Structure formats: structure tokens, C-alpha cells
Coordinates of N, CA, C and O in Angstrom, one line a residue:
M1 N 96.7 75.7 91.5 CA 95.6 77.4 91.9 C 95.9 77.9 92.7 O 96.7 77.3 93.7
T2 N 96.1 79.5 92.8 CA 96.4 79.8 94.2 C 95.1 80.5 94.5 O 94.4 81.1 94.5
V3 N 95.1 80.4 96.0 CA 94.2 80.8 96.9 C 94.7 82.0 97.5 O 95.9 82.0 98.2
T4 N 93.6 82.5 97.5 CA 94.4 84.1 98.0 C 93.1 84.7 99.4 O 91.9 84.0 99.2
N5 N 94.0 85.3 100.3 CA 92.9 86.1 101.6 C 92.2 86.9 101.0 O 92.4 87.3 99.7
G6 N 91.0 87.2 101.6 CA 89.8 88.3 101.3 C 90.7 89.5 101.4 O 90.1 90.9 100.3
Y7 N 91.8 89.8 101.4 CA 92.6 91.2 101.8 C 93.8 91.0 100.9 O 94.1 92.5 100.6
D8 N 94.0 90.3 100.4 CA 95.1 89.9 99.4 C 95.2 91.5 98.0 O 95.8 92.0 97.9
A9 N 94.0 91.3 97.7 CA 93.4 92.3 96.4 C 94.1 93.7 97.1 O 94.4 94.5 96.3
F10 N 94.1 93.9 97.9 CA 94.3 95.0 98.2 C 95.4 95.6 98.6 O 95.9 96.6 99.3
E11 N 96.7 94.9 98.8 CA 97.7 95.0 99.1 C 98.4 96.1 98.2 O 99.0 96.7 98.6
G12 N 97.9 96.0 97.2 CA 98.5 97.3 95.9 C 98.2 98.8 96.7 O 99.1 99.4 96.3
A13 N 97.2 98.6 96.9 CA 96.5 100.2 97.2 C 97.1 100.4 98.6 O 97.2 101.5 98.9
G14 N 97.5 99.1 99.8 CA 98.3 100.1 101.1 C 99.2 100.4 100.6 O 99.8 101.4 101.2
D15 N 99.9 99.5 99.5 CA 101.7 100.4 99.2 C 101.6 102.0 98.5 O 102.0 102.3 99.0
L16 N 100.6 101.9 97.7 CA 100.1 103.3 97.1 C 100.1 104.1 98.0 O 100.6 105.6 98.0
L17 N 99.0 103.6 99.2 CA 98.7 105.1 100.1 C 99.8 105.0 101.1 O 100.2 105.9 101.4
R18 N 100.8 104.2 101.4 CA 101.7 104.1 102.7 C 103.1 105.2 101.2 O 103.7 105.7 102.3
A19 N 102.9 104.7 100.1 CA 103.5 106.0 99.6 C 103.4 107.6 99.5 O 104.0 108.5 99.5
L20 N 102.1 107.7 99.8 CA 101.6 108.5 99.8 C 101.0 109.6 101.2 O 100.6 110.6 101.2
S21 N 101.8 108.6 102.3 CA 100.9 109.1 103.3 C 102.2 110.2 104.0 O 101.8 110.5 105.1
A22 N 103.2 110.7 103.4 CA 104.0 112.2 103.9 C 103.0 113.4 103.6 O 102.9 113.4 101.9
P23 N 102.6 114.4 104.0 CA 102.7 115.3 103.7 C 103.0 116.1 102.4 O 102.4 116.6 101.2
I24 N 104.6 116.4 102.4 CA 104.8 116.8 100.9 C 104.8 116.1 100.1 O 104.7 116.2 99.0
R25 N 104.7 114.8 100.0 CA 104.4 113.6 98.7 C 103.3 113.7 98.5 O 102.7 113.9 97.6
L26 N 102.1 114.3 99.0 CA 101.1 114.8 98.4 C 100.7 116.1 98.0 O 100.5 116.3 97.0
A27 N 101.5 116.9 98.4 CA 102.0 118.5 97.6 C 102.8 118.3 96.6 O 102.3 118.7 95.3
I28 N 103.5 117.1 96.6 CA 104.1 116.7 95.6 C 103.5 116.5 94.0 O 103.6 116.8 93.3
V29 N 102.5 115.3 94.5 CA 101.5 114.8 93.4 C 101.0 115.8 93.0 O 100.2 116.1 91.9
S30 N 100.4 116.9 93.6 CA 99.5 117.8 93.8 C 99.9 118.8 92.7 O 99.7 119.5 91.7
E31 N 101.1 118.9 92.9 CA 101.9 120.2 91.7 C 101.9 119.2 90.2 O 101.8 119.9 89.6
L32 N 102.3 118.5 90.8 CA 102.8 117.2 89.0 C 101.4 117.0 88.6 O 101.8 116.6 87.2
A33 N 100.1 117.2 89.2 CA 98.7 117.1 88.7 C 98.9 118.2 87.8 O 98.0 117.9 86.5
A34 N 99.5 119.4 87.6 CA 99.1 120.3 87.0 C 100.1 120.0 85.0 O 100.6 120.7 84.5
G35 N 101.2 119.5 85.7 CA 102.3 118.9 84.8 C 103.9 118.7 84.7 O 104.0 118.5 86.4
E36 N 104.7 118.6 84.2 CA 106.0 117.8 84.3 C 106.8 119.3 85.2 O 106.6 120.4 84.9
R37 N 107.3 118.9 86.2 CA 107.8 119.6 87.3 C 109.4 119.1 87.7 O 109.6 118.0 87.4
C38 N 110.3 120.4 87.6 CA 112.1 119.9 87.9 C 112.0 119.8 89.3 O 111.1 121.4 89.8
V39 N 112.8 119.6 89.6 CA 113.2 119.5 91.4 C 113.0 121.0 92.0 O 112.3 121.4 92.4
H40 N 114.0 122.1 90.9 CA 114.0 123.2 91.4 C 112.5 124.1 91.4 O 112.4 124.8 92.3
E41 N 111.5 123.5 90.3 CA 110.4 124.2 90.4 C 109.9 123.8 91.8 O 108.6 124.5 92.4
L42 N 110.0 122.2 92.2 CA 109.1 122.1 93.2 C 109.4 122.7 94.1 O 108.8 122.7 95.3
V43 N 110.8 122.6 94.9 CA 111.4 123.4 95.7 C 111.0 125.0 95.9 O 110.2 125.2 97.3
E44 N 110.6 125.7 94.7 CA 110.6 126.6 95.1 C 108.8 126.9 95.2 O 108.5 127.7 96.2
K45 N 108.1 126.1 94.8 CA 106.5 126.2 94.7 C 106.6 125.7 95.9 O 105.7 126.7 96.8
L46 N 107.0 125.1 96.5 CA 106.6 124.3 98.3 C 107.4 125.3 99.2 O 106.8 124.5 100.4
G47 N 108.1 125.3 99.1 CA 109.0 126.7 100.5 C 109.7 124.8 100.8 O 110.0 125.5 102.1
A48 N 110.3 123.9 100.4 CA 111.0 122.8 100.5 C 112.2 122.9 100.4 O 112.4 123.2 99.2
P49 N 113.5 122.1 101.3 CA 114.7 121.9 101.1 C 114.7 121.3 100.3 O 114.0 120.0 100.0
Q50 N 115.6 121.5 98.7 CA 115.8 120.6 97.8 C 116.2 119.0 98.1 O 115.9 118.0 97.7
P51 N 117.1 118.7 98.9 CA 117.2 117.9 99.4 C 116.0 116.5 99.8 O 115.9 115.7 99.7
L52 N 115.3 117.3 100.6 CA 114.0 116.7 101.1 C 113.1 116.4 99.9 O 112.6 115.1 99.7
V53 N 112.9 117.4 99.3 CA 112.1 117.3 97.6 C 112.3 115.9 96.7 O 111.6 115.1 96.7
S54 N 114.1 115.7 96.9 CA 114.9 114.5 96.1 C 114.4 113.4 96.7 O 113.8 112.5 96.2
Q55 N 114.1 113.5 98.0 CA 114.3 112.2 99.0 C 112.6 111.6 98.7 O 112.7 110.5 98.1
H56 N 112.0 112.7 98.6 CA 110.5 112.4 99.0 C 109.8 111.9 97.1 O 109.2 110.9 97.0
L57 N 110.8 112.6 96.4 CA 110.7 112.2 95.1 C 111.2 110.8 94.4 O 110.9 110.1 94.2
R58 N 112.3 110.4 95.1 CA 112.8 109.1 95.1 C 111.8 108.2 95.7 O 111.4 107.0 95.1
V59 N 111.4 108.4 96.6 CA 109.8 107.4 97.3 C 108.9 106.9 96.5 O 108.4 106.0 96.1
L60 N 108.6 108.3 95.8 CA 107.4 108.2 95.1 C 108.1 107.7 93.7 O 106.9 106.9 93.1
R61 N 108.9 107.7 92.9 CA 109.8 106.8 91.9 C 109.5 105.5 92.3 O 109.3 104.6 91.6
G62 N 109.7 104.8 93.1 CA 110.1 104.1 93.9 C 108.6 103.0 93.9 O 108.3 102.1 93.7
A63 N 107.9 103.7 94.1 CA 106.5 103.4 94.3 C 105.6 103.1 93.3 O 104.7 103.0 93.1
G64 N 106.0 104.0 91.7 CA 105.8 103.9 90.9 C 104.9 104.5 90.5 O 104.0 104.8 89.4
V65 N 105.1 105.6 91.4 CA 103.7 107.3 91.3 C 104.3 108.0 90.5 O 103.5 108.7 89.4
V66 N 105.8 108.2 90.4 CA 106.0 109.5 89.5 C 107.4 109.0 88.3 O 107.6 107.7 89.0
R67 N 107.8 109.5 87.3 CA 108.4 109.1 86.3 C 109.3 110.0 86.3 O 109.1 111.2 86.1
G68 N 110.6 110.3 86.0 CA 111.2 111.5 85.7 C 111.8 111.1 84.3 O 112.4 109.9 83.8
S69 N 112.2 112.2 83.3 CA 112.7 112.1 82.0 C 113.3 113.2 82.3 O 113.1 114.5 82.7
R70 N 114.6 113.0 81.4 CA 115.9 114.2 81.3 C 115.7 115.0 80.3 O 114.8 115.1 79.4
R71 N 115.8 116.2 80.7 CA 115.6 117.3 79.9 C 116.8 118.8 80.2 O 117.1 119.1 81.4
G72 N 118.1 118.4 79.1 CA 119.3 118.8 79.4 C 120.0 118.4 80.6 O 119.9 117.5 80.8
R73 N 120.1 119.6 81.6 CA 120.7 118.9 82.7 C 120.4 118.3 83.8 O 120.1 118.2 84.9
E74 N 118.9 118.8 83.7 CA 117.6 118.5 84.8 C 116.8 117.2 84.7 O 116.5 116.5 83.5
I75 N 116.1 116.4 85.7 CA 115.3 115.5 85.5 C 113.7 116.2 85.8 O 113.5 116.7 86.8
A76 N 112.8 116.2 84.7 CA 111.8 116.4 85.0 C 110.9 115.7 85.3 O 110.3 114.4 84.8
Y77 N 109.6 115.6 86.5 CA 109.4 114.7 86.9 C 107.3 114.6 86.7 O 107.6 116.0 86.6
A78 N 106.8 113.8 86.7 CA 105.4 113.5 86.1 C 104.7 112.4 86.6 O 105.4 111.3 86.8
L79 N 103.2 112.5 87.0 CA 102.8 111.4 87.7 C 102.8 110.5 86.0 O 102.4 110.8 85.5
V80 N 102.8 109.2 87.2 CA 102.9 107.8 85.8 C 101.2 107.6 85.9 O 101.1 107.5 84.6
D81 N 100.2 108.2 86.7 CA 99.4 107.8 86.1 C 97.8 108.7 86.7 O 98.1 108.9 87.9
E82 N 97.5 110.0 86.2 CA 96.6 110.8 86.9 C 96.0 110.2 87.7 O 95.4 111.4 88.5
H83 N 95.2 109.3 87.5 CA 94.8 108.7 89.1 C 94.6 109.2 90.1 O 94.1 109.4 91.2
V84 N 96.5 108.7 90.7 CA 96.8 109.3 91.9 C 96.5 110.8 91.9 O 96.3 110.9 93.3
A85 N 96.7 111.7 91.0 CA 96.4 112.9 91.5 C 94.6 113.3 92.1 O 94.4 113.8 93.2
H86 N 94.0 112.5 91.2 CA 92.2 112.3 91.9 C 92.5 111.8 93.5 O 91.5 112.6 94.2
I87 N 93.4 110.5 93.6 CA 93.2 110.1 95.1 C 93.7 111.4 95.8 O 93.1 111.5 96.9
V88 N 94.2 112.2 95.6 CA 95.2 113.3 96.9 C 94.0 113.9 96.2 O 94.2 114.6 97.6
A89 N 93.5 114.8 95.6 CA 92.6 116.1 95.3 C 91.5 115.4 96.3 O 90.8 116.1 97.3
D90 N 90.7 114.4 96.1 CA 89.7 114.0 97.1 C 90.4 114.0 98.4 O 89.4 114.1 99.3
A91 N 91.5 113.5 98.9 CA 91.9 113.3 100.2 C 91.9 114.4 100.9 O 91.2 115.0 101.8
V92 N 92.7 115.6 100.2 CA 92.6 116.8 100.2 C 91.3 117.4 101.0 O 90.8 117.7 102.2
S93 N 90.4 117.0 99.9 CA 89.2 117.9 99.9 C 88.6 117.5 101.1 O 87.6 117.7 102.1
H94 N 88.1 116.1 101.4 CA 87.7 115.1 102.4 C 88.4 115.8 103.9 O 87.3 115.8 104.9
A95 N 89.8 116.0 104.2 CA 90.3 116.4 105.3 C 89.2 117.6 105.5 O 89.9 118.0 106.6
G96 N 89.5 118.6 104.4 CA 88.9 120.6 104.6 C 87.3 120.2 105.0 O 86.6 121.2 105.7
E97 N 86.4 118.6 104.9 CA 85.3 119.1 105.2 C 85.4 118.6 106.9 O 84.1 119.4 107.4
G98 N 86.1 118.8 107.2 CA 86.0 118.7 109.2 C 85.0 117.5 109.7 O 84.9 116.5 108.6
P99 N 85.0 117.0 111.1 CA 84.4 116.2 111.4 C 83.1 116.0 110.8 O 81.9 117.5 111.1

């Protein structure tokens, strides 16, 4: 039998929130909520340099938030779970409400 502390169940949620902790990652997740995107599409939409977008996609992929699938010479990224898009949308909405 395994005994856990009261907060152990929240470890996965903490990992997810850490993966989403950069504003550009929130923007990437928001863009991917509308559907698959290649890196060049995200670069164009976000106005961020390609190496920066690729670096943050790597973090999101490592956290299991996005997945990539080959589309010819490019890789199309998509959300693994639509719940993440809802979390980001709620966070952005809440932040816009003010104090």
C-alpha cells in the first residue's frame, strides 16, 4: 500500500502549469486551439523568431501538451488534449478581469 501526502495528487497539475508558465507558450496553445499549425504559421501569427517558437514547442511537447506529426517536409503541431486550451482561455479571461 502506498501512502501519499495530501498534495501529491496535484503534482501533475503543477507540472502542467509550469509548462504553461511562459506567455509565448500560452499564445502557442491559444493558436493551436484553432487547429494544427506548422512552425512557420506560428511564427507569422505570433511575430516571434522561429528559434524561440521552436524552443517553446519543444517544452510543450516534452510536457505532453502538444504533439507533432509530419506533413511533408514540415511538422504540424496540435494540442494533445483540448482541456489545455480551456485552461489557457480561462486564465487569459481571468487575467483580463482586473483586480
